[in-house]
Amino acid sequence: MKNVIGLLSLVVAGSASAEFVVVNNPVVETVGFYSDAFSSDGAYTYAQSGAQLFDLEDSYTTSSLKWWGSSNGFNDQGVSNFTSFEINVWDAAFNGIVYTTTVDLSNVEISKTGDSNFFGQPVYEFYVPFVAQLTAGSYAMNIGVNLEDANGDQFVWSQGMDSNNFWQTSPFGPGGWGSWRPLPPSIGNTAGGAFVLSAPSPAAIALLGLAGLVAKRRR
């Protein structure tokens, strides 16, 4: 029976192709958006954070999140100036955060895309496991960085295909930091928001359940 359990585990791993529940792929050769961790409270050089609105037609327990970004490279620090990514899922009206996590840079899977940003810096794909229970509805994905050097190289969130639903907060608008507002259309080419949110496919969930059933029978 031990071999059967091992075989099932391999099948689960091989078939756990996640279902993409939100896809906002990056647009190459756009500026992108400086996005600080919301908890930084506007203390960094550009003092702004960005969020991308998205809709879920069904409820999901998500499994992973990937996004694209880079740095401005002004101080030759690149991503080494990033200490962690802060990921917040807001309700669509920005009245509150429904899920939040902060992931140290060492726990983020980082791979080069081969593209460069507006500043000539390499663009990366970032990936983390992301387990959140989200019901059907509208939300805003807010991804920002905590910095080692507040005046050093900053995170540039790559622009996604949907640049019409990108929001920002900064100290310079009405209400200051925490007052979210749509990015003005006139500067839409500086939007961010490129991310993909995934959940386990139904087949993978069914196989995981089967593996659990076999384990119970063994006992």
mmCIF file with all atom_site columns, C-alpha atoms in Angstrom, residues 30-215:
data_model
loop_
_atom_site.group_PDB
_atom_site.id
_atom_site.type_symbol
_atom_site.label_atom_id
_atom_site.label_alt_id
_atom_site.label_comp_id
_atom_site.label_asym_id
_atom_site.label_entity_id
_atom_site.label_seq_id
_atom_site.pdbx_PDB_ins_code
_atom_site.Cartn_x
_atom_site.Cartn_y
_atom_site.Cartn_z
_atom_site.occupancy
_atom_site.B_iso_or_equiv
_atom_site.pdbx_formal_charge
_atom_site.auth_seq_id
_atom_site.auth_comp_id
_atom_site.auth_asym_id
_atom_site.auth_atom_id
_atom_site.pdbx_PDB_model_num
ATOM 1   C CA . THR A 1 30  ? 6.227   50.221 -20.865 1.00 0.00 ? 30  THR A CA 1
ATOM 2   C CA . VAL A 1 31  ? 7.386   52.271 -17.904 1.00 0.00 ? 31  VAL A CA 1
ATOM 3   C CA . GLY A 1 32  ? 5.731   50.421 -15.022 1.00 0.00 ? 32  GLY A CA 1
ATOM 4   C CA . PHE A 1 33  ? 4.845   51.871 -11.625 1.00 0.00 ? 33  PHE A CA 1
ATOM 5   C CA . TYR A 1 34  ? 6.885   52.478 -8.470  1.00 0.00 ? 34  TYR A CA 1
ATOM 6   C CA . SER A 1 35  ? 5.084   50.482 -5.793  1.00 0.00 ? 35  SER A CA 1
ATOM 7   C CA . ASP A 1 36  ? 6.136   50.553 -2.141  1.00 0.00 ? 36  ASP A CA 1
ATOM 8   C CA . ALA A 1 37  ? 4.809   48.305 0.606   1.00 0.00 ? 37  ALA A CA 1
ATOM 9   C CA . PHE A 1 38  ? 1.596   49.866 1.886   1.00 0.00 ? 38  PHE A CA 1
ATOM 10  C CA . SER A 1 39  ? 2.932   49.633 5.449   1.00 0.00 ? 39  SER A CA 1
ATOM 11  C CA . SER A 1 40  ? 5.828   51.941 4.488   1.00 0.00 ? 40  SER A CA 1
ATOM 12  C CA . ASP A 1 41  ? 3.323   54.784 4.935   1.00 0.00 ? 41  ASP A CA 1
ATOM 13  C CA . GLY A 1 42  ? 4.896   56.838 2.151   1.00 0.00 ? 42  GLY A CA 1
ATOM 14  C CA . ALA A 1 43  ? 8.352   56.969 3.718   1.00 0.00 ? 43  ALA A CA 1
ATOM 15  C CA . TYR A 1 44  ? 10.361  56.069 0.600   1.00 0.00 ? 44  TYR A CA 1
ATOM 16  C CA . THR A 1 45  ? 11.642  58.342 -2.170  1.00 0.00 ? 45  THR A CA 1
ATOM 17  C CA . TYR A 1 46  ? 8.667   58.161 -4.528  1.00 0.00 ? 46  TYR A CA 1
ATOM 18  C CA . ALA A 1 47  ? 6.140   57.495 -1.772  1.00 0.00 ? 47  ALA A CA 1
ATOM 19  C CA . GLN A 1 48  ? 3.492   55.591 -3.688  1.00 0.00 ? 48  GLN A CA 1
ATOM 20  C CA . SER A 1 49  ? 1.872   52.189 -3.823  1.00 0.00 ? 49  SER A CA 1
ATOM 21  C CA . GLY A 1 50  ? -0.198  50.628 -6.594  1.00 0.00 ? 50  GLY A CA 1
ATOM 22  C CA . ALA A 1 51  ? -3.144  48.252 -6.816  1.00 0.00 ? 51  ALA A CA 1
ATOM 23  C CA . GLN A 1 52  ? -4.877  46.430 -9.672  1.00 0.00 ? 52  GLN A CA 1
ATOM 24  C CA . LEU A 1 53  ? -8.632  45.829 -9.563  1.00 0.00 ? 53  LEU A CA 1
ATOM 25  C CA . PHE A 1 54  ? -9.852  42.330 -10.449 1.00 0.00 ? 54  PHE A CA 1
ATOM 26  C CA . ASP A 1 55  ? -13.023 40.235 -10.297 1.00 0.00 ? 55  ASP A CA 1
ATOM 27  C CA . LEU A 1 56  ? -13.681 36.652 -9.214  1.00 0.00 ? 56  LEU A CA 1
ATOM 28  C CA . GLU A 1 57  ? -16.757 34.959 -10.621 1.00 0.00 ? 57  GLU A CA 1
ATOM 29  C CA . ASP A 1 58  ? -16.481 32.075 -8.136  1.00 0.00 ? 58  ASP A CA 1
ATOM 30  C CA . SER A 1 59  ? -15.011 31.474 -4.692  1.00 0.00 ? 59  SER A CA 1
ATOM 31  C CA . TYR A 1 60  ? -11.489 30.061 -4.553  1.00 0.00 ? 60  TYR A CA 1
ATOM 32  C CA . THR A 1 61  ? -8.821  28.903 -2.193  1.00 0.00 ? 61  THR A CA 1
ATOM 33  C CA . THR A 1 62  ? -5.863  30.192 -4.165  1.00 0.00 ? 62  THR A CA 1
ATOM 34  C CA . SER A 1 63  ? -2.569  28.351 -4.468  1.00 0.00 ? 63  SER A CA 1
ATOM 35  C CA . SER A 1 64  ? 0.010   30.666 -6.030  1.00 0.00 ? 64  SER A CA 1
ATOM 36  C CA . LEU A 1 65  ? 0.730   34.180 -7.201  1.00 0.00 ? 65  LEU A CA 1
ATOM 37  C CA . LYS A 1 66  ? 3.208   35.463 -9.736  1.00 0.00 ? 66  LYS A CA 1
ATOM 38  C CA . TRP A 1 67  ? 3.920   38.985 -10.835 1.00 0.00 ? 67  TRP A CA 1
ATOM 39  C CA . TRP A 1 68  ? 6.451   40.883 -12.904 1.00 0.00 ? 68  TRP A CA 1
ATOM 40  C CA . GLY A 1 69  ? 8.703   43.776 -12.022 1.00 0.00 ? 69  GLY A CA 1
ATOM 41  C CA . SER A 1 70  ? 12.155  45.286 -11.857 1.00 0.00 ? 70  SER A CA 1
ATOM 42  C CA . SER A 1 71  ? 14.058  48.145 -10.240 1.00 0.00 ? 71  SER A CA 1
ATOM 43  C CA . ASN A 1 72  ? 14.989  51.617 -11.418 1.00 0.00 ? 72  ASN A CA 1
ATOM 44  C CA . GLY A 1 73  ? 18.684  50.801 -10.965 1.00 0.00 ? 73  GLY A CA 1
ATOM 45  C CA . PHE A 1 74  ? 19.669  54.365 -10.106 1.00 0.00 ? 74  PHE A CA 1
ATOM 46  C CA . ASN A 1 75  ? 22.073  53.199 -7.377  1.00 0.00 ? 75  ASN A CA 1
ATOM 47  C CA . ASP A 1 76  ? 23.229  49.919 -8.953  1.00 0.00 ? 76  ASP A CA 1
ATOM 48  C CA . GLN A 1 77  ? 21.483  47.969 -6.171  1.00 0.00 ? 77  GLN A CA 1
ATOM 49  C CA . GLY A 1 78  ? 18.769  46.278 -8.211  1.00 0.00 ? 78  GLY A CA 1
ATOM 50  C CA . VAL A 1 79  ? 16.609  43.794 -6.329  1.00 0.00 ? 79  VAL A CA 1
ATOM 51  C CA . SER A 1 80  ? 19.271  43.526 -3.594  1.00 0.00 ? 80  SER A CA 1
ATOM 52  C CA . ASN A 1 81  ? 17.679  46.620 -2.056  1.00 0.00 ? 81  ASN A CA 1
ATOM 53  C CA . PHE A 1 82  ? 14.378  44.745 -1.663  1.00 0.00 ? 82  PHE A CA 1
ATOM 54  C CA . THR A 1 83  ? 13.976  43.072 1.723   1.00 0.00 ? 83  THR A CA 1
ATOM 55  C CA . SER A 1 84  ? 10.462  41.687 1.262   1.00 0.00 ? 84  SER A CA 1
ATOM 56  C CA . PHE A 1 85  ? 7.291   41.891 -0.785  1.00 0.00 ? 85  PHE A CA 1
ATOM 57  C CA . GLU A 1 86  ? 4.090   42.941 0.943   1.00 0.00 ? 86  GLU A CA 1
ATOM 58  C CA . ILE A 1 87  ? 0.995   41.535 -0.782  1.00 0.00 ? 87  ILE A CA 1
ATOM 59  C CA . ASN A 1 88  ? -2.411  42.892 0.166   1.00 0.00 ? 88  ASN A CA 1
ATOM 60  C CA . VAL A 1 89  ? -5.798  41.973 -1.253  1.00 0.00 ? 89  VAL A CA 1
ATOM 61  C CA . TRP A 1 90  ? -8.183  44.870 -0.666  1.00 0.00 ? 90  TRP A CA 1
ATOM 62  C CA . ASP A 1 91  ? -11.911 45.014 -1.074  1.00 0.00 ? 91  ASP A CA 1
ATOM 63  C CA . ALA A 1 92  ? -12.781 46.881 -4.270  1.00 0.00 ? 92  ALA A CA 1
ATOM 64  C CA . ALA A 1 93  ? -13.727 50.060 -2.393  1.00 0.00 ? 93  ALA A CA 1
ATOM 65  C CA . PHE A 1 94  ? -10.387 50.090 -0.511  1.00 0.00 ? 94  PHE A CA 1
ATOM 66  C CA . ASN A 1 95  ? -12.211 50.118 2.816   1.00 0.00 ? 95  ASN A CA 1
ATOM 67  C CA . GLY A 1 96  ? -10.096 47.297 4.197   1.00 0.00 ? 96  GLY A CA 1
ATOM 68  C CA . ILE A 1 97  ? -7.588  44.526 3.537   1.00 0.00 ? 97  ILE A CA 1
ATOM 69  C CA . VAL A 1 98  ? -9.163  41.076 3.296   1.00 0.00 ? 98  VAL A CA 1
ATOM 70  C CA . TYR A 1 99  ? -5.865  39.182 3.071   1.00 0.00 ? 99  TYR A CA 1
ATOM 71  C CA . THR A 1 100 ? -2.268  40.191 3.676   1.00 0.00 ? 100 THR A CA 1
ATOM 72  C CA . THR A 1 101 ? 1.114   38.508 3.703   1.00 0.00 ? 101 THR A CA 1
ATOM 73  C CA . THR A 1 102 ? 4.728   39.686 3.706   1.00 0.00 ? 102 THR A CA 1
ATOM 74  C CA . VAL A 1 103 ? 7.270   37.406 2.039   1.00 0.00 ? 103 VAL A CA 1
ATOM 75  C CA . ASP A 1 104 ? 11.028  37.789 2.566   1.00 0.00 ? 104 ASP A CA 1
ATOM 76  C CA . LEU A 1 105 ? 12.943  38.111 -0.688  1.00 0.00 ? 105 LEU A CA 1
ATOM 77  C CA . SER A 1 106 ? 14.784  34.860 0.090   1.00 0.00 ? 106 SER A CA 1
ATOM 78  C CA . ASN A 1 107 ? 11.430  33.025 -0.045  1.00 0.00 ? 107 ASN A CA 1
ATOM 79  C CA . VAL A 1 108 ? 10.424  34.463 -3.431  1.00 0.00 ? 108 VAL A CA 1
ATOM 80  C CA . GLU A 1 109 ? 11.214  32.463 -6.561  1.00 0.00 ? 109 GLU A CA 1
ATOM 81  C CA . ILE A 1 110 ? 12.838  34.950 -8.951  1.00 0.00 ? 110 ILE A CA 1
ATOM 82  C CA . SER A 1 111 ? 13.608  34.354 -12.614 1.00 0.00 ? 111 SER A CA 1
ATOM 83  C CA . LYS A 1 112 ? 14.759  36.698 -15.375 1.00 0.00 ? 112 LYS A CA 1
ATOM 84  C CA . THR A 1 113 ? 12.362  37.169 -18.284 1.00 0.00 ? 113 THR A CA 1
ATOM 85  C CA . GLY A 1 114 ? 15.008  38.379 -20.728 1.00 0.00 ? 114 GLY A CA 1
ATOM 86  C CA . ASP A 1 115 ? 13.236  41.726 -21.073 1.00 0.00 ? 115 ASP A CA 1
ATOM 87  C CA . SER A 1 116 ? 14.412  45.132 -19.853 1.00 0.00 ? 116 SER A CA 1
ATOM 88  C CA . ASN A 1 117 ? 12.400  47.969 -18.394 1.00 0.00 ? 117 ASN A CA 1
ATOM 89  C CA . PHE A 1 118 ? 12.288  51.667 -19.273 1.00 0.00 ? 118 PHE A CA 1
ATOM 90  C CA . PHE A 1 119 ? 15.499  52.195 -17.277 1.00 0.00 ? 119 PHE A CA 1
ATOM 91  C CA . GLY A 1 120 ? 17.391  49.369 -18.981 1.00 0.00 ? 120 GLY A CA 1
ATOM 92  C CA . GLN A 1 121 ? 17.120  47.115 -15.924 1.00 0.00 ? 121 GLN A CA 1
ATOM 93  C CA . PRO A 1 122 ? 16.226  43.410 -16.181 1.00 0.00 ? 122 PRO A CA 1
ATOM 94  C CA . VAL A 1 123 ? 12.576  42.460 -15.707 1.00 0.00 ? 123 VAL A CA 1
ATOM 95  C CA . TYR A 1 124 ? 11.909  39.504 -13.402 1.00 0.00 ? 124 TYR A CA 1
ATOM 96  C CA . GLU A 1 125 ? 9.067   37.106 -12.805 1.00 0.00 ? 125 GLU A CA 1
ATOM 97  C CA . PHE A 1 126 ? 8.352   36.666 -9.091  1.00 0.00 ? 126 PHE A CA 1
ATOM 98  C CA . TYR A 1 127 ? 6.501   33.617 -7.763  1.00 0.00 ? 127 TYR A CA 1
ATOM 99  C CA . VAL A 1 128 ? 5.238   32.617 -4.311  1.00 0.00 ? 128 VAL A CA 1
ATOM 100 C CA . PRO A 1 129 ? 2.789   30.074 -2.911  1.00 0.00 ? 129 PRO A CA 1
ATOM 101 C CA . PHE A 1 130 ? -0.290  32.109 -2.013  1.00 0.00 ? 130 PHE A CA 1
ATOM 102 C CA . VAL A 1 131 ? -3.041  30.392 -0.046  1.00 0.00 ? 131 VAL A CA 1
ATOM 103 C CA . ALA A 1 132 ? -5.986  32.714 0.501   1.00 0.00 ? 132 ALA A CA 1
ATOM 104 C CA . GLN A 1 133 ? -9.719  32.068 0.692   1.00 0.00 ? 133 GLN A CA 1
ATOM 105 C CA . LEU A 1 134 ? -11.507 34.575 -1.520  1.00 0.00 ? 134 LEU A CA 1
ATOM 106 C CA . THR A 1 135 ? -15.208 34.589 -2.222  1.00 0.00 ? 135 THR A CA 1
ATOM 107 C CA . ALA A 1 136 ? -16.741 35.698 -5.512  1.00 0.00 ? 136 ALA A CA 1
ATOM 108 C CA . GLY A 1 137 ? -16.573 39.461 -5.867  1.00 0.00 ? 137 GLY A CA 1
ATOM 109 C CA . SER A 1 138 ? -14.334 42.401 -6.707  1.00 0.00 ? 138 SER A CA 1
ATOM 110 C CA . TYR A 1 139 ? -10.918 43.047 -5.172  1.00 0.00 ? 139 TYR A CA 1
ATOM 111 C CA . ALA A 1 140 ? -7.699  44.993 -5.616  1.00 0.00 ? 140 ALA A CA 1
ATOM 112 C CA . MET A 1 141 ? -4.272  43.337 -5.669  1.00 0.00 ? 141 MET A CA 1
ATOM 113 C CA . ASN A 1 142 ? -1.687  45.578 -4.007  1.00 0.00 ? 142 ASN A CA 1
ATOM 114 C CA . ILE A 1 143 ? 1.949   44.445 -4.344  1.00 0.00 ? 143 ILE A CA 1
ATOM 115 C CA . GLY A 1 144 ? 4.748   46.592 -2.950  1.00 0.00 ? 144 GLY A CA 1
ATOM 116 C CA . VAL A 1 145 ? 8.265   46.286 -1.599  1.00 0.00 ? 145 VAL A CA 1
ATOM 117 C CA . ASN A 1 146 ? 9.964   46.975 1.706   1.00 0.00 ? 146 ASN A CA 1
ATOM 118 C CA . LEU A 1 147 ? 13.388  48.521 1.073   1.00 0.00 ? 147 LEU A CA 1
ATOM 119 C CA . GLU A 1 148 ? 16.716  48.206 2.855   1.00 0.00 ? 148 GLU A CA 1
ATOM 120 C CA . ASP A 1 149 ? 17.712  51.720 1.772   1.00 0.00 ? 149 ASP A CA 1
ATOM 121 C CA . ALA A 1 150 ? 14.712  54.063 1.634   1.00 0.00 ? 150 ALA A CA 1
ATOM 122 C CA . ASN A 1 151 ? 16.532  56.256 -0.888  1.00 0.00 ? 151 ASN A CA 1
ATOM 123 C CA . GLY A 1 152 ? 17.959  53.375 -2.906  1.00 0.00 ? 152 GLY A CA 1
ATOM 124 C CA . ASP A 1 153 ? 16.735  51.403 -5.919  1.00 0.00 ? 153 ASP A CA 1
ATOM 125 C CA . GLN A 1 154 ? 12.976  51.035 -5.881  1.00 0.00 ? 154 GLN A CA 1
ATOM 126 C CA . PHE A 1 155 ? 10.569  48.381 -7.135  1.00 0.00 ? 155 PHE A CA 1
ATOM 127 C CA . VAL A 1 156 ? 8.945   49.001 -10.509 1.00 0.00 ? 156 VAL A CA 1
ATOM 128 C CA . TRP A 1 157 ? 5.796   46.885 -10.950 1.00 0.00 ? 157 TRP A CA 1
ATOM 129 C CA . SER A 1 158 ? 5.433   45.963 -14.622 1.00 0.00 ? 158 SER A CA 1
ATOM 130 C CA . GLN A 1 159 ? 2.357   47.207 -16.446 1.00 0.00 ? 159 GLN A CA 1
ATOM 131 C CA . GLY A 1 160 ? -0.349  44.637 -17.074 1.00 0.00 ? 160 GLY A CA 1
ATOM 132 C CA . MET A 1 161 ? -2.578  44.269 -20.125 1.00 0.00 ? 161 MET A CA 1
ATOM 133 C CA . ASP A 1 162 ? -5.382  45.969 -18.185 1.00 0.00 ? 162 ASP A CA 1
ATOM 134 C CA . SER A 1 163 ? -4.141  49.467 -17.390 1.00 0.00 ? 163 SER A CA 1
ATOM 135 C CA . ASN A 1 164 ? -7.630  50.969 -16.995 1.00 0.00 ? 164 ASN A CA 1
ATOM 136 C CA . ASN A 1 165 ? -8.242  49.552 -13.525 1.00 0.00 ? 165 ASN A CA 1
ATOM 137 C CA . PHE A 1 166 ? -4.976  50.505 -11.855 1.00 0.00 ? 166 PHE A CA 1
ATOM 138 C CA . TRP A 1 167 ? -5.168  52.590 -8.677  1.00 0.00 ? 167 TRP A CA 1
ATOM 139 C CA . GLN A 1 168 ? -2.567  54.413 -6.622  1.00 0.00 ? 168 GLN A CA 1
ATOM 140 C CA . THR A 1 169 ? -2.070  55.986 -3.243  1.00 0.00 ? 169 THR A CA 1
ATOM 141 C CA . SER A 1 170 ? 0.521   58.603 -2.320  1.00 0.00 ? 170 SER A CA 1
ATOM 142 C CA . PRO A 1 171 ? 0.833   61.518 0.101   1.00 0.00 ? 171 PRO A CA 1
ATOM 143 C CA . PHE A 1 172 ? 0.214   63.974 -2.715  1.00 0.00 ? 172 PHE A CA 1
ATOM 144 C CA . GLY A 1 173 ? -3.470  63.374 -3.436  1.00 0.00 ? 173 GLY A CA 1
ATOM 145 C CA . PRO A 1 174 ? -6.578  64.295 -1.453  1.00 0.00 ? 174 PRO A CA 1
ATOM 146 C CA . GLY A 1 175 ? -6.443  62.618 1.937   1.00 0.00 ? 175 GLY A CA 1
ATOM 147 C CA . GLY A 1 176 ? -2.768  61.709 1.654   1.00 0.00 ? 176 GLY A CA 1
ATOM 148 C CA . TRP A 1 177 ? -1.396  58.193 2.131   1.00 0.00 ? 177 TRP A CA 1
ATOM 149 C CA . GLY A 1 178 ? -4.135  55.559 2.179   1.00 0.00 ? 178 GLY A CA 1
ATOM 150 C CA . SER A 1 179 ? -6.459  57.591 -0.019  1.00 0.00 ? 179 SER A CA 1
ATOM 151 C CA . TRP A 1 180 ? -6.742  55.389 -3.109  1.00 0.00 ? 180 TRP A CA 1
ATOM 152 C CA . ARG A 1 181 ? -7.674  56.870 -6.499  1.00 0.00 ? 181 ARG A CA 1
ATOM 153 C CA . PRO A 1 182 ? -7.543  55.748 -10.133 1.00 0.00 ? 182 PRO A CA 1
ATOM 154 C CA . LEU A 1 183 ? -4.361  56.420 -12.044 1.00 0.00 ? 183 LEU A CA 1
ATOM 155 C CA . PRO A 1 184 ? -5.081  59.412 -14.322 1.00 0.00 ? 184 PRO A CA 1
ATOM 156 C CA . PRO A 1 185 ? -5.584  58.309 -17.970 1.00 0.00 ? 185 PRO A CA 1
ATOM 157 C CA . SER A 1 186 ? -2.964  60.823 -19.108 1.00 0.00 ? 186 SER A CA 1
ATOM 158 C CA . ILE A 1 187 ? -0.219  58.791 -17.414 1.00 0.00 ? 187 ILE A CA 1
ATOM 159 C CA . GLY A 1 188 ? -1.660  55.360 -18.155 1.00 0.00 ? 188 GLY A CA 1
ATOM 160 C CA . ASN A 1 189 ? 1.620   54.204 -19.693 1.00 0.00 ? 189 ASN A CA 1
ATOM 161 C CA . THR A 1 190 ? 3.139   54.247 -16.186 1.00 0.00 ? 190 THR A CA 1
ATOM 162 C CA . ALA A 1 191 ? 0.615   51.777 -14.776 1.00 0.00 ? 191 ALA A CA 1
ATOM 163 C CA . GLY A 1 192 ? 1.660   48.542 -13.092 1.00 0.00 ? 192 GLY A CA 1
ATOM 164 C CA . GLY A 1 193 ? -0.540  45.626 -12.106 1.00 0.00 ? 193 GLY A CA 1
ATOM 165 C CA . ALA A 1 194 ? 0.938   42.646 -13.992 1.00 0.00 ? 194 ALA A CA 1
ATOM 166 C CA . PHE A 1 195 ? 0.081   39.485 -12.044 1.00 0.00 ? 195 PHE A CA 1
ATOM 167 C CA . VAL A 1 196 ? -1.440  36.019 -12.352 1.00 0.00 ? 196 VAL A CA 1
ATOM 168 C CA . LEU A 1 197 ? -3.415  34.422 -9.522  1.00 0.00 ? 197 LEU A CA 1
ATOM 169 C CA . SER A 1 198 ? -3.910  30.646 -9.544  1.00 0.00 ? 198 SER A CA 1
ATOM 170 C CA . ALA A 1 199 ? -5.928  28.012 -7.714  1.00 0.00 ? 199 ALA A CA 1
ATOM 171 C CA . PRO A 1 200 ? -5.654  24.211 -7.761  1.00 0.00 ? 200 PRO A CA 1
ATOM 172 C CA . SER A 1 201 ? -7.490  22.674 -10.691 1.00 0.00 ? 201 SER A CA 1
ATOM 173 C CA . PRO A 1 202 ? -10.560 20.545 -9.772  1.00 0.00 ? 202 PRO A CA 1
ATOM 174 C CA . ALA A 1 203 ? -8.746  17.425 -10.989 1.00 0.00 ? 203 ALA A CA 1
ATOM 175 C CA . ALA A 1 204 ? -5.842  18.068 -8.645  1.00 0.00 ? 204 ALA A CA 1
ATOM 176 C CA . ILE A 1 205 ? -8.203  18.567 -5.703  1.00 0.00 ? 205 ILE A CA 1
ATOM 177 C CA . ALA A 1 206 ? -9.991  15.292 -6.513  1.00 0.00 ? 206 ALA A CA 1
ATOM 178 C CA . LEU A 1 207 ? -6.701  13.384 -6.679  1.00 0.00 ? 207 LEU A CA 1
ATOM 179 C CA . LEU A 1 208 ? -5.556  14.865 -3.388  1.00 0.00 ? 208 LEU A CA 1
ATOM 180 C CA . GLY A 1 209 ? -8.797  13.663 -1.834  1.00 0.00 ? 209 GLY A CA 1
ATOM 181 C CA . LEU A 1 210 ? -8.240  10.197 -3.290  1.00 0.00 ? 210 LEU A CA 1
ATOM 182 C CA . ALA A 1 211 ? -4.721  10.096 -1.864  1.00 0.00 ? 211 ALA A CA 1
ATOM 183 C CA . GLY A 1 212 ? -6.126  10.932 1.552   1.00 0.00 ? 212 GLY A CA 1
ATOM 184 C CA . LEU A 1 213 ? -8.711  8.157  1.235   1.00 0.00 ? 213 LEU A CA 1
ATOM 185 C CA . VAL A 1 214 ? -6.019  5.576  0.408   1.00 0.00 ? 214 VAL A CA 1
ATOM 186 C CA . ALA A 1 215 ? -3.978  6.708  3.406   1.00 0.00 ? 215 ALA A CA 1
#
